[in-house]
Coordinates of C-alpha atoms in Angstrom, one line a residue:
X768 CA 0.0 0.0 0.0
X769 CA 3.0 2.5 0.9
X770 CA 4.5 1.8 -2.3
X771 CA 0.9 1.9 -4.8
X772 CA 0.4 5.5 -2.4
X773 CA 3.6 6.6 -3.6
X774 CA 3.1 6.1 -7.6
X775 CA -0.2 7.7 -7.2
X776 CA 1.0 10.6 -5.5
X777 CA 3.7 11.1 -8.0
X778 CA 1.2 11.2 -11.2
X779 CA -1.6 13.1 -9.7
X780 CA 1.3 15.9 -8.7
X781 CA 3.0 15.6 -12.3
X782 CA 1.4 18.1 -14.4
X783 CA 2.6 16.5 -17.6
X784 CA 2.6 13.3 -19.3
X785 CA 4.0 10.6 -17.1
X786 CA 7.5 9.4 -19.4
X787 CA 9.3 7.1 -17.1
X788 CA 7.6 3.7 -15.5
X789 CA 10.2 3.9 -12.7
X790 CA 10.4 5.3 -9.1
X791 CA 12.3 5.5 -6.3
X792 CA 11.7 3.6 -3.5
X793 CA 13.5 2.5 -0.2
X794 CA 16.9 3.7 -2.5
X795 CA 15.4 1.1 -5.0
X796 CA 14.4 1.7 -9.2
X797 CA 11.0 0.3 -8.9
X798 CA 9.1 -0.6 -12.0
X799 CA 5.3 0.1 -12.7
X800 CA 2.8 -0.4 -15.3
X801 CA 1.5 2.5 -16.7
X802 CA -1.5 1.5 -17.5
X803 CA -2.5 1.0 -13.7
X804 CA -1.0 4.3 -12.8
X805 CA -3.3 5.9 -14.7
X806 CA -6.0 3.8 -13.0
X807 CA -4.5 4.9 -9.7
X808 CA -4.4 8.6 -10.7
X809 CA -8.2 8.4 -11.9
X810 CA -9.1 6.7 -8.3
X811 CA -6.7 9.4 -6.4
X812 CA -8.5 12.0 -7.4
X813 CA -11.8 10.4 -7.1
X814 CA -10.6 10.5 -2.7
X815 CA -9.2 13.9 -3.2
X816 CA -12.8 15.3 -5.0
X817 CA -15.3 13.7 -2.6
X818 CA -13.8 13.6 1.3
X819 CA -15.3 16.6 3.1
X820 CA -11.7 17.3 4.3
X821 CA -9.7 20.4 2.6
X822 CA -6.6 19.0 1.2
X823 CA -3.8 20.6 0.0
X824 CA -0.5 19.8 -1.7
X825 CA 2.9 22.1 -1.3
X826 CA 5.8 21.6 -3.0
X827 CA 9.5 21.9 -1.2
X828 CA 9.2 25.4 -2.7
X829 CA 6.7 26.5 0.0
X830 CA 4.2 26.4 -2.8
X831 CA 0.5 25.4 -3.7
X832 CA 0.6 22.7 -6.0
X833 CA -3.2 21.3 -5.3
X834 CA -5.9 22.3 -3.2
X835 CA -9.1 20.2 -3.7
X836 CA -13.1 21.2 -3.7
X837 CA -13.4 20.8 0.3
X838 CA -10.1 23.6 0.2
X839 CA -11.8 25.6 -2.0
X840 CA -15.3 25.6 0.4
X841 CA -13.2 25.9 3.8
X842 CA -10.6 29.0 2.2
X843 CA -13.1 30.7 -0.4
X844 CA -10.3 30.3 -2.3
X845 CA -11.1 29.2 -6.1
X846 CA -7.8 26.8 -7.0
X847 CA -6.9 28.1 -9.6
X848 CA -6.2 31.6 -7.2
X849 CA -3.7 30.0 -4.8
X850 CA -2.3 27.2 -7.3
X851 CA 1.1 28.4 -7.7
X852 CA 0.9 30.8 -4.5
X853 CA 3.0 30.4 -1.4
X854 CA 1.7 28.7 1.6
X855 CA 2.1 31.3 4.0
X856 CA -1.0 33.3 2.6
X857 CA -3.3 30.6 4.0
X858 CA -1.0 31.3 7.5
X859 CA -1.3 33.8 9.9
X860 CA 1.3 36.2 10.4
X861 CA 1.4 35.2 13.3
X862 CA 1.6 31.4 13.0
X863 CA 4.4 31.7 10.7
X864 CA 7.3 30.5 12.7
X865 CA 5.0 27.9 14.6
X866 CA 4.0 26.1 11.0
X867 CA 7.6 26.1 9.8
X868 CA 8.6 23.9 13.4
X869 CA 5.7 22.0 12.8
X870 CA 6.3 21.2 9.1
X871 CA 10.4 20.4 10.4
X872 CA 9.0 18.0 13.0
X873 CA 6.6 16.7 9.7
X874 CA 9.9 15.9 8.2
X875 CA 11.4 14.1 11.1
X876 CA 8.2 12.0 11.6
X877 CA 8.3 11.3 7.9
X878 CA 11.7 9.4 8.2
X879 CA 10.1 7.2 11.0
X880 CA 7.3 6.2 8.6
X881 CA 4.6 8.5 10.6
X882 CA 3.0 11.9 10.5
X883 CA 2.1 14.7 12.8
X884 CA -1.3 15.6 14.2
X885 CA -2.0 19.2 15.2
X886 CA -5.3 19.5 17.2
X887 CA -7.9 22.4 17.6
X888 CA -4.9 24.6 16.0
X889 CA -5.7 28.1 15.0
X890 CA -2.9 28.6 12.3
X891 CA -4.9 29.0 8.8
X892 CA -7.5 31.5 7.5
X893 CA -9.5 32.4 5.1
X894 CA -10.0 34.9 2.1
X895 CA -12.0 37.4 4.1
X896 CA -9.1 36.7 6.8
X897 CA -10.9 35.1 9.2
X898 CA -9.3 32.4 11.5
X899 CA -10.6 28.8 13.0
X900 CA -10.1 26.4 14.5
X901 CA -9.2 23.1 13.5
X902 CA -7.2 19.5 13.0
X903 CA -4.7 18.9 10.9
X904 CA -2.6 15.7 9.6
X905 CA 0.8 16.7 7.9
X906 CA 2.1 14.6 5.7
X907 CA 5.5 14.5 3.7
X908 CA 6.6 12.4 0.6
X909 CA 9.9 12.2 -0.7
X910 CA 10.9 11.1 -4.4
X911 CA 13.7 11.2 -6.1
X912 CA 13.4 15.3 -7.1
X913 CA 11.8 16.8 -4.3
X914 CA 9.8 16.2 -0.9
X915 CA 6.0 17.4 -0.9
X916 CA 3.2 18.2 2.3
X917 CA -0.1 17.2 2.5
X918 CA -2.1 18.7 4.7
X919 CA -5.7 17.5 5.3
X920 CA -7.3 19.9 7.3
X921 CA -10.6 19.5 9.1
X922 CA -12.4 22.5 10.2
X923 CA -14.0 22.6 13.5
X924 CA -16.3 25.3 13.1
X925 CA -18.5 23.7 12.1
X926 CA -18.4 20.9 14.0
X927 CA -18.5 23.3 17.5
X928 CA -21.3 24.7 15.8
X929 CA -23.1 21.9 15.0
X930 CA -22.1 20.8 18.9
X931 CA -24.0 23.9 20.0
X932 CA -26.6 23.4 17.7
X933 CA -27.2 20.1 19.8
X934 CA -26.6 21.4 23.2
X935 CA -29.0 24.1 22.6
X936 CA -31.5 21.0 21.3
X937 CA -30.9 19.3 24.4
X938 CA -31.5 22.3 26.4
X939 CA -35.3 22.7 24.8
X940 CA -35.8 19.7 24.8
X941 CA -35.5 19.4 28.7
X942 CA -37.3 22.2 29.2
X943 CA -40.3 20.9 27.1
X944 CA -39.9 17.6 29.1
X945 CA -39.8 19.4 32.4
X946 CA -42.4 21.4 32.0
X947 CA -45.0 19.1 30.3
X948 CA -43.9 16.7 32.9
X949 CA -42.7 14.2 30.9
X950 CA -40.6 11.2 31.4
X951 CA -38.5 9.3 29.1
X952 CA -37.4 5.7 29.1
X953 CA -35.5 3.1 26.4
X954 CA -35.8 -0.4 27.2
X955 CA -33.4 -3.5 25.8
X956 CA -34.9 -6.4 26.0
X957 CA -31.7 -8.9 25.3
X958 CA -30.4 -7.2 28.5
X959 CA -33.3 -6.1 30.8
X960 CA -31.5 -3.0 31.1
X961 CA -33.8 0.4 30.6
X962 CA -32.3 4.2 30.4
X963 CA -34.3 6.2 32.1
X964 CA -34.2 10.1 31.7
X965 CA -34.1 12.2 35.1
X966 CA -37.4 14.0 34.7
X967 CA -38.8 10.1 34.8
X968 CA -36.3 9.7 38.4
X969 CA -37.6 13.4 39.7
X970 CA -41.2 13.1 39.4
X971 CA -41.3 10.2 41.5
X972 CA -39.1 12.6 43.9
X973 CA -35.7 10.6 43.4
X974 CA -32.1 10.9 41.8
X975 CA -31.2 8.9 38.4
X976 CA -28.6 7.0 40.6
X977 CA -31.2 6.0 43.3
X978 CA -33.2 4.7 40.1
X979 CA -32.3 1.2 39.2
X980 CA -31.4 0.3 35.2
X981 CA -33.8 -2.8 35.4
X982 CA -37.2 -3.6 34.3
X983 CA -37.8 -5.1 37.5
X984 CA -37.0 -1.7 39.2
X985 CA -39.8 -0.2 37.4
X986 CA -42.2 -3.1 38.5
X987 CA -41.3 -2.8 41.8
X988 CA -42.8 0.0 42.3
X989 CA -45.8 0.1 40.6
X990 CA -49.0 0.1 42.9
X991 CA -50.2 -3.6 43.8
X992 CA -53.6 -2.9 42.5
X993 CA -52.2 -1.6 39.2
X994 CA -50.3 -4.5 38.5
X995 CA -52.2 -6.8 37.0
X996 CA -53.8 -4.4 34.6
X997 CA -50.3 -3.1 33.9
X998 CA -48.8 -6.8 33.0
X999 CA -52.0 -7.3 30.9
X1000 CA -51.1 -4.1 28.8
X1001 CA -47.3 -5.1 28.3
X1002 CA -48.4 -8.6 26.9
X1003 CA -50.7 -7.0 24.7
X1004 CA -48.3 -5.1 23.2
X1005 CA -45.2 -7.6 23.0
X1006 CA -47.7 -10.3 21.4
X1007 CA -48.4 -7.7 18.8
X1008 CA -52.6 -7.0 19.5
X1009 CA -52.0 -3.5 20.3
X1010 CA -49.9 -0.9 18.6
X1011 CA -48.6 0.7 21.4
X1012 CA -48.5 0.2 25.5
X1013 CA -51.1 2.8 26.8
X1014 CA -52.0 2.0 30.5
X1015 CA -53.1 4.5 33.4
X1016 CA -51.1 3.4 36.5
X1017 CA -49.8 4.6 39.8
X1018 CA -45.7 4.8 40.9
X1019 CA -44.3 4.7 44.3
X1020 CA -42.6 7.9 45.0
X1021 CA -39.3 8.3 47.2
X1022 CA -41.7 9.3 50.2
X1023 CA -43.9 6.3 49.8
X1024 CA -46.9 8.0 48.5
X1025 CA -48.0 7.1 45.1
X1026 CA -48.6 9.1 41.5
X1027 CA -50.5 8.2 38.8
X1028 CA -48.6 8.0 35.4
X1029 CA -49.9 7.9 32.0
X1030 CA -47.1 5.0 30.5
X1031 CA -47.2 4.9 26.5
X1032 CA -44.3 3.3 24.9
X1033 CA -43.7 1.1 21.5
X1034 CA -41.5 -1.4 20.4
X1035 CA -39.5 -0.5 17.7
X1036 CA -36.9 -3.2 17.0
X1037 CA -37.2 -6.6 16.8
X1038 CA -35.1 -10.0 15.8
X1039 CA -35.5 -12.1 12.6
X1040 CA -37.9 -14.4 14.5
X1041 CA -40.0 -11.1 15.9
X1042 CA -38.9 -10.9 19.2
X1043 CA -39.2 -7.3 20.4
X1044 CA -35.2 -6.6 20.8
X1045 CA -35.9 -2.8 22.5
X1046 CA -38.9 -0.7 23.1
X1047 CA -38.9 3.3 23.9
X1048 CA -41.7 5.3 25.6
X1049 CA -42.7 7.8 28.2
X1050 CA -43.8 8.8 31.2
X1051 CA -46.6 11.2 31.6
X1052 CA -47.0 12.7 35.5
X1053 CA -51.3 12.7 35.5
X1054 CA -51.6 12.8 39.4
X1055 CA -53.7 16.0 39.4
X1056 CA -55.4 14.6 36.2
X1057 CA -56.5 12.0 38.1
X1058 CA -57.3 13.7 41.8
X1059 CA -59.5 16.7 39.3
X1060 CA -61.1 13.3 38.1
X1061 CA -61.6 11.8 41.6
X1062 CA -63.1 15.5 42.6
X1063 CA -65.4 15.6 39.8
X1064 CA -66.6 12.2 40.6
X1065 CA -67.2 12.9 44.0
X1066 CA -68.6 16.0 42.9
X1067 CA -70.9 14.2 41.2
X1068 CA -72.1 12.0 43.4
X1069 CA -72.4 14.6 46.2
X1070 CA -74.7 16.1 43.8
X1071 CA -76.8 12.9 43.2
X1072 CA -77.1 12.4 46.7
X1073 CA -78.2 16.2 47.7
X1074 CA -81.2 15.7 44.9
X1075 CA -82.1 11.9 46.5
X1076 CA -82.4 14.1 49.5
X1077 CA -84.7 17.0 48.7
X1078 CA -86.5 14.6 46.4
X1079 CA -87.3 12.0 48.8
X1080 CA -86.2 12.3 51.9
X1081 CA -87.0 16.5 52.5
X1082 CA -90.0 15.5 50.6
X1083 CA -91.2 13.1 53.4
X1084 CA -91.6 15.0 56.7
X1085 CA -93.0 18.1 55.0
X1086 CA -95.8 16.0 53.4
X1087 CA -96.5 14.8 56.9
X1088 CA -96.5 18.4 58.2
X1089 CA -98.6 19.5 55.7
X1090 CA -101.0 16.7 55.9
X1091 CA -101.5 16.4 59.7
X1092 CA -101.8 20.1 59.7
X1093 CA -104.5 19.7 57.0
X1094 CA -106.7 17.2 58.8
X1095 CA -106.4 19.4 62.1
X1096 CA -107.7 22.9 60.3
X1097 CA -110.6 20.6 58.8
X1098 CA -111.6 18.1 61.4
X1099 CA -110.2 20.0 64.5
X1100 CA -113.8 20.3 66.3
X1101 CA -114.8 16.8 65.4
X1102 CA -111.5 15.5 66.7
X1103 CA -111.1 14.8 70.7
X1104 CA -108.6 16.0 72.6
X1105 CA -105.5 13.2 72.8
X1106 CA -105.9 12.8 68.9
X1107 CA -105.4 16.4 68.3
X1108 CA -102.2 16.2 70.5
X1109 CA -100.9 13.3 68.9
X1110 CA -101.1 14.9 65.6
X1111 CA -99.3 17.9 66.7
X1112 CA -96.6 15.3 68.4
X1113 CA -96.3 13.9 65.1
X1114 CA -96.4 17.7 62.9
X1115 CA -93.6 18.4 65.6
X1116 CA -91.5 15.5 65.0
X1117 CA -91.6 15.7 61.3
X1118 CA -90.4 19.6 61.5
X1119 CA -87.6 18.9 63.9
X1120 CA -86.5 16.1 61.3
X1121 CA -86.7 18.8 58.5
X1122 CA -84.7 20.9 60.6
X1123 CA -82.1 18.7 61.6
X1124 CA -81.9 17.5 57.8
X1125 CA -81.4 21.2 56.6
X1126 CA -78.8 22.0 59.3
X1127 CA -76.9 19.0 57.7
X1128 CA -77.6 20.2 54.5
X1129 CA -76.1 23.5 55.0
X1130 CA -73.1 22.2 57.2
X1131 CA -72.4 19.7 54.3
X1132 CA -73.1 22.2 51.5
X1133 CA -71.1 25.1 53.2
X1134 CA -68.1 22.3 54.0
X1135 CA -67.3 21.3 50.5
X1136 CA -67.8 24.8 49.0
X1137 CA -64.9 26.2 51.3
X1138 CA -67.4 28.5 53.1
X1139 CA -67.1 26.5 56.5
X1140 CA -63.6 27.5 57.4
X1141 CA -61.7 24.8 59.7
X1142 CA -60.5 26.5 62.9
X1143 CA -59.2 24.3 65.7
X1144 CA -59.0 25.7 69.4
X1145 CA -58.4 24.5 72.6
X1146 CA -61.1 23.5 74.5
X1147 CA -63.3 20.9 76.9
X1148 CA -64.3 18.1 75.4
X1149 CA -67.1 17.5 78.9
X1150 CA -68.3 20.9 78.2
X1151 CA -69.7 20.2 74.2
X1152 CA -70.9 16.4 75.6
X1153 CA -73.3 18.1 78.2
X1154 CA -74.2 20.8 76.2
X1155 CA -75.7 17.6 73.8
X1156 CA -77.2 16.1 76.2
X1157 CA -79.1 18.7 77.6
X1158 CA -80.2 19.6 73.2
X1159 CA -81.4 15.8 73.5
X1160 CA -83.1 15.0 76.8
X1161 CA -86.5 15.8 75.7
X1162 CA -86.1 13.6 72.7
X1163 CA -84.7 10.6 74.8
X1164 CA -87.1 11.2 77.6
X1165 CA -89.7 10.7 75.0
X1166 CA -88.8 7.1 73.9
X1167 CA -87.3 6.4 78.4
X1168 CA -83.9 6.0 76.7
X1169 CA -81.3 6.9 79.6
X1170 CA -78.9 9.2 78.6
X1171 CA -75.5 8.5 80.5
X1172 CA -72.1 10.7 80.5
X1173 CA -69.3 9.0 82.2
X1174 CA -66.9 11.8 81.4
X1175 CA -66.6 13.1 84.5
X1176 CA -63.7 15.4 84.4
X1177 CA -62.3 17.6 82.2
X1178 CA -60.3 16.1 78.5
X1179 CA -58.8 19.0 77.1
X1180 CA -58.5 18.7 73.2
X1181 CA -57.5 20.8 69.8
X1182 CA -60.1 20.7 67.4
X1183 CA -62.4 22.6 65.5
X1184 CA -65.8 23.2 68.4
X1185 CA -68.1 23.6 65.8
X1186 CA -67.6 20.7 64.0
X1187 CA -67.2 18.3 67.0
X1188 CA -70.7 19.5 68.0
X1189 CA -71.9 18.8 64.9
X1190 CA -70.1 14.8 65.0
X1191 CA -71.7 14.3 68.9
X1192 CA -75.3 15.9 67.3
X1193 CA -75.4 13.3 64.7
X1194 CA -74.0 10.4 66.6
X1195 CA -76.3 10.8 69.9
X1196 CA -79.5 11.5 66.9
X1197 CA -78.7 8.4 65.4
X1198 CA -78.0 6.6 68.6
X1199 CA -81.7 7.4 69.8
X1200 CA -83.7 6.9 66.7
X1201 CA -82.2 3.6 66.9
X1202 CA -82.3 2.6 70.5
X1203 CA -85.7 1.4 71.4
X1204 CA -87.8 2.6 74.5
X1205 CA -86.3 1.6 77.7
X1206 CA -82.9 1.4 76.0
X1207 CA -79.2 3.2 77.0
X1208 CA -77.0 5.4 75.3
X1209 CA -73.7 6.0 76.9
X1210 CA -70.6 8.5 76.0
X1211 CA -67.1 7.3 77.5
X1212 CA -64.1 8.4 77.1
X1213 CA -60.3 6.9 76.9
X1214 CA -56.9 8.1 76.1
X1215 CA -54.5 5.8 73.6
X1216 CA -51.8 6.9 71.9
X1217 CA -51.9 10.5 73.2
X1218 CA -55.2 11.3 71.8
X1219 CA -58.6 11.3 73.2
X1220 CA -60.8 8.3 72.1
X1221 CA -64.7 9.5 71.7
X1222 CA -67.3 6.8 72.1
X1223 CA -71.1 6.9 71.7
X1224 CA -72.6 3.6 72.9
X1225 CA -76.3 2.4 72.7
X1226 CA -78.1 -0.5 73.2
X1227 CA -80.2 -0.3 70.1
X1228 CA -81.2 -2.4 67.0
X1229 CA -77.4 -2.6 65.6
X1230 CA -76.1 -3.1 61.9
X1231 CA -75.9 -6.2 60.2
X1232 CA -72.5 -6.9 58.9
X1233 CA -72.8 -6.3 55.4
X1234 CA -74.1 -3.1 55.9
X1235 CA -71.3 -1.7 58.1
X1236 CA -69.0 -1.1 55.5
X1237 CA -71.4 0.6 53.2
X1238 CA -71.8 3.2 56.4
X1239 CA -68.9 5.4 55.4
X1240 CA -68.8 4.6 51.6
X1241 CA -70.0 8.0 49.4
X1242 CA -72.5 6.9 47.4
X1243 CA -73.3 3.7 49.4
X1244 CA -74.6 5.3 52.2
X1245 CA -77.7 2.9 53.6
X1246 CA -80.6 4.5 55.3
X1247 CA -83.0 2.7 58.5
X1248 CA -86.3 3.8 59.8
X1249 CA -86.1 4.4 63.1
X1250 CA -87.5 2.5 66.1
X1251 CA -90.5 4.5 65.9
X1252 CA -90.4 5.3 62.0
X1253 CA -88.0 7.6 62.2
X1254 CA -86.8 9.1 58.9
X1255 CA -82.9 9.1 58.1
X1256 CA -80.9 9.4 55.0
X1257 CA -77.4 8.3 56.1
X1258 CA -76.6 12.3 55.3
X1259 CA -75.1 12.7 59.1
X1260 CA -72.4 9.8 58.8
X1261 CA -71.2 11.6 55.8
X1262 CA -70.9 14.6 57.7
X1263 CA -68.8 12.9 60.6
X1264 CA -66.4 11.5 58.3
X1265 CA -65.7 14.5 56.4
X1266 CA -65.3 16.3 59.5
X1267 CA -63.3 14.2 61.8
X1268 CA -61.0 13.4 58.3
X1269 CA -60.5 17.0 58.3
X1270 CA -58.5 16.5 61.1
X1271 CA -56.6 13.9 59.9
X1272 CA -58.1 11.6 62.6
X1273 CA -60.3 8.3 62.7
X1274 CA -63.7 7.5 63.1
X1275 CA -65.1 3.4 62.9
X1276 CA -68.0 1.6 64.7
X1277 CA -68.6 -1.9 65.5
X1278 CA -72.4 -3.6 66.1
X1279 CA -74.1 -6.9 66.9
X1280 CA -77.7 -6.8 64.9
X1281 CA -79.9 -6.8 68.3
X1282 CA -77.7 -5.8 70.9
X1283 CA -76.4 -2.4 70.0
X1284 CA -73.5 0.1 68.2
X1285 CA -70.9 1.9 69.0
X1286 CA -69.2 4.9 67.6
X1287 CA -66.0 5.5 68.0
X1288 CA -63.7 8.7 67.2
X1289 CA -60.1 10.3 67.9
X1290 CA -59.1 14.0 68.5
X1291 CA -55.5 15.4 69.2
X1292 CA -55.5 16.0 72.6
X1293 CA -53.9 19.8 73.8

């Protein structure tokens, strides 16, 4: 190959008819055929014409012998303007006496068989007299007249700006992923390894180093009752009867609270045999999506549930005021005395049930519109419990249910008064429409864990199992006439549960059908 470079440099540098087949090489006459010089000239200049390298030829006079269509792009230069010209008007001025040491060492390497490599060198410039930066591989070839260069030169310009050009694509392209909230991920399947991009690591609140490089890693911490659905989707896809993984699912985050992702991905390489080989997709962050989604739903049912309530259950102790009230302005001559009371018993019942049903209303209205403002306070717990009883002893009286407060002393707690007198109005209400005549209702009281343990006991009708869990369930709530026919509409459990969640505490009951319920509830204690 050294020797075929050498006969080709020779004729493509020889601007006349080639008249000797001979050349000197290693101190040796070697002989050639002309006919495949001329091949090797025609296939030189081919390499010289296409490379995108500028490539120039000086002879040991310092001069321009060649300069080919990537020189004449990089300089501006046309060749036939610096064929002939010195060298040193491609130079700097001041780069001069640096090219001549360089071309010296050239010469030194030369002997050795090698050549010498300048990097991100700012030595040459251009017709408008610019300068850049760039590579360049000096060459030198010896025959038996003179020695040439070559210098390929390969401008970095370009290249930097191309670099920049990607840098600044990078740099949008984060940002869109940032701010759209969008993860990216490339799996390979041979290996089980998966890149992960750190917008997918830090919306799930970690680092990309505490992210693993697995598939598994990813499984791990989907949510267990997204799992299955999840699996179902990827085998959907892999077995080719979707054209892309599309699945809704949630993610552990670093904290141990979960998010809900939108994951779309598609395999895009496979093997001769059609096994997917990798797969690349994203991760779409969907959380609030999803919570606006859970709102609306609740929303919705809230709504449902407010019209079931004016529609049926409002509906029902106003027609029983208005007809007992009826029947006394017609027959209230013809009727004797005790049935004339017991219809105004029974017009007084139904309004305090309409009453207690709007207050509940407009408590539960006001609470999910923002309008009831949560404002905790220090106060006695005793205080609120007597203040009930005494708002409920004529009711109780009426069916001989004893009413019993074994909080005897003070239990200091930090909650919001208003709506813990709303929890006790409900819970003792419900406890007596449900506690037949004779029966007990008791409020105790214990400390566990540092907070204050609520409980509202009767001895009434209880709840059959498969109706407990339905209690606190929006949407499921189950309604019971009273011992007596009381009306209820499940409205007032809501009402506890909202309230006593809104300060992040618990509230649960446990029953035997026949032998009673109790309520329980926690508070922060002061």
């Amino acid at each position: 190959m050294k020797l075929f470079r050498q006969i080709a440099q020779k004729i493509s540098l020889s601007n006349t008819e080639v008249d000797s087949n001979t050349i000197n090489y290693q101190n040796k006459k070697i002989t050639y055929n002309l006919a495949d010089t001329q091949k090797a000239k025609k296939f030189l200049t081919v390499v010289l014409q296409s490379t995108m390298d500028a490539i120039i030829f000086v002879n040991a006079q310092r001069e321009i012998i060649d300069f080919n269509d990537a020189a004449e792009f990089l300089f501006h230069y046309k060749a036939e303007e610096v064929i002939g010209q010195p060298i040193d008007n491609l130079i700097l001025k001041s780069k001069v006496d640096f090219y001549n040491r360089k071309i010296e060492q050239a010469m030194e390497a030369h002997t050795g068989g090698s050549q010498l490599t300048l990097q991100n060198e700012k030595i040459f410039k251009k017709k408008n007299n610019t300068s850049f930066s760039s590579d360049i591989f000096i060459s030198c070839f010896q025959d038996t007249e003179e020695t040439y260069t070559i210098l390929i030169i390969k401008d970095l310009s370009k290249i930097k700006e191309k670099d920049q050009e990607l840098v600044k694509s990078k740099e949008r392209l984060e940002l869109a992923l940032e701010s759209a909230k969008i993860g990216l991920w490339d799996q390979n399947f041979r290996t089980g390894e998966v890149y992960r991009s750190k917008q997918w690591a830090q919306m799930l609140g970690y680092t990309l180093e505490e992210i693993g490089q697995k598939a598994k890693d990813w499984i791990s911490l989907i949510h267990p009752e997204d799992l299955s659905k999840v699996k179902a989707a990827t085998h959907e896809h892999e077995t080719g009867r979707t054209d892309a993984f599309n699945v809704e699912h949630r993610l552990k985050t670093k904290n141990g609270d979960y998010k809900w992702i939108l994951n779309w991905g598609k395999i895009v390489e496979f093997d001769k045999d059609g096994n997917p080989l990798r797969a690349l997709g994203s991760h779409i962050d969907i959380h609030n999506r999803k919570e606006t989604e859970e709102k609306l739903k609740y929303l919705n049912e809230t709504k449902n549930r407010l019209f079931s309530i004016i529609g049926h259950d409002l509906k029902n102790p106003l027609s029983d005021i208005i007809g007992f009230s009826e029947l006394l302005c017609i027959n209230y001559d013809k009727y004797p005395p005790e049935k004339v009371k017991k219809f105004h018993e029974l017009i007084f019942s139904s309004a305090k049930t309409t009453q207690n049903l709007l207050d509940n209303l407009l408590q539960w209205s006001r609470f999910h519109s923002g309008e009831l403002l949560f404002k905790p306070e220090n106060f006695n717990l005793e205080h609120v419990v007597n203040n009930n009883f005494i708002l409920f002893k004529s009711k109780a009286e009426s069916k001989k249910i004893d009413l019993q407060n074994e909080i005897k002393e003070p239990v200091e707690v930090y909650a919001d008064k208003k709506m813990i007198e709303t929890v006790l109005r409900n819970l003792i209400s419900n406890a007596i429409k449900y506690t037949r005549e004779g029966g007990k209702i008791t409020l105790r009281h214990e400390t566990k864990d540092d907070k204050a343990v609520l409980a509202v006991e009767d001895t009434g009708i209880g709840i059959k199992d498969k109706d407990i869990n339905k209690l606190f369930l929006k949407g499921q709530q189950i309604s019971t006439e009273g011992t007596t026919g009381e009306q209820g509409t499940g409205l007032g459990l809501i009402i506890c549960q909202d309230f006593i969640n809104k300060h992040n505490e618990s509230i649960w009951v446990t029953s035997q059908p026949g032998k009673g319920t109790t309520f329980r509830f926690t508070l922060p204690q002061k």
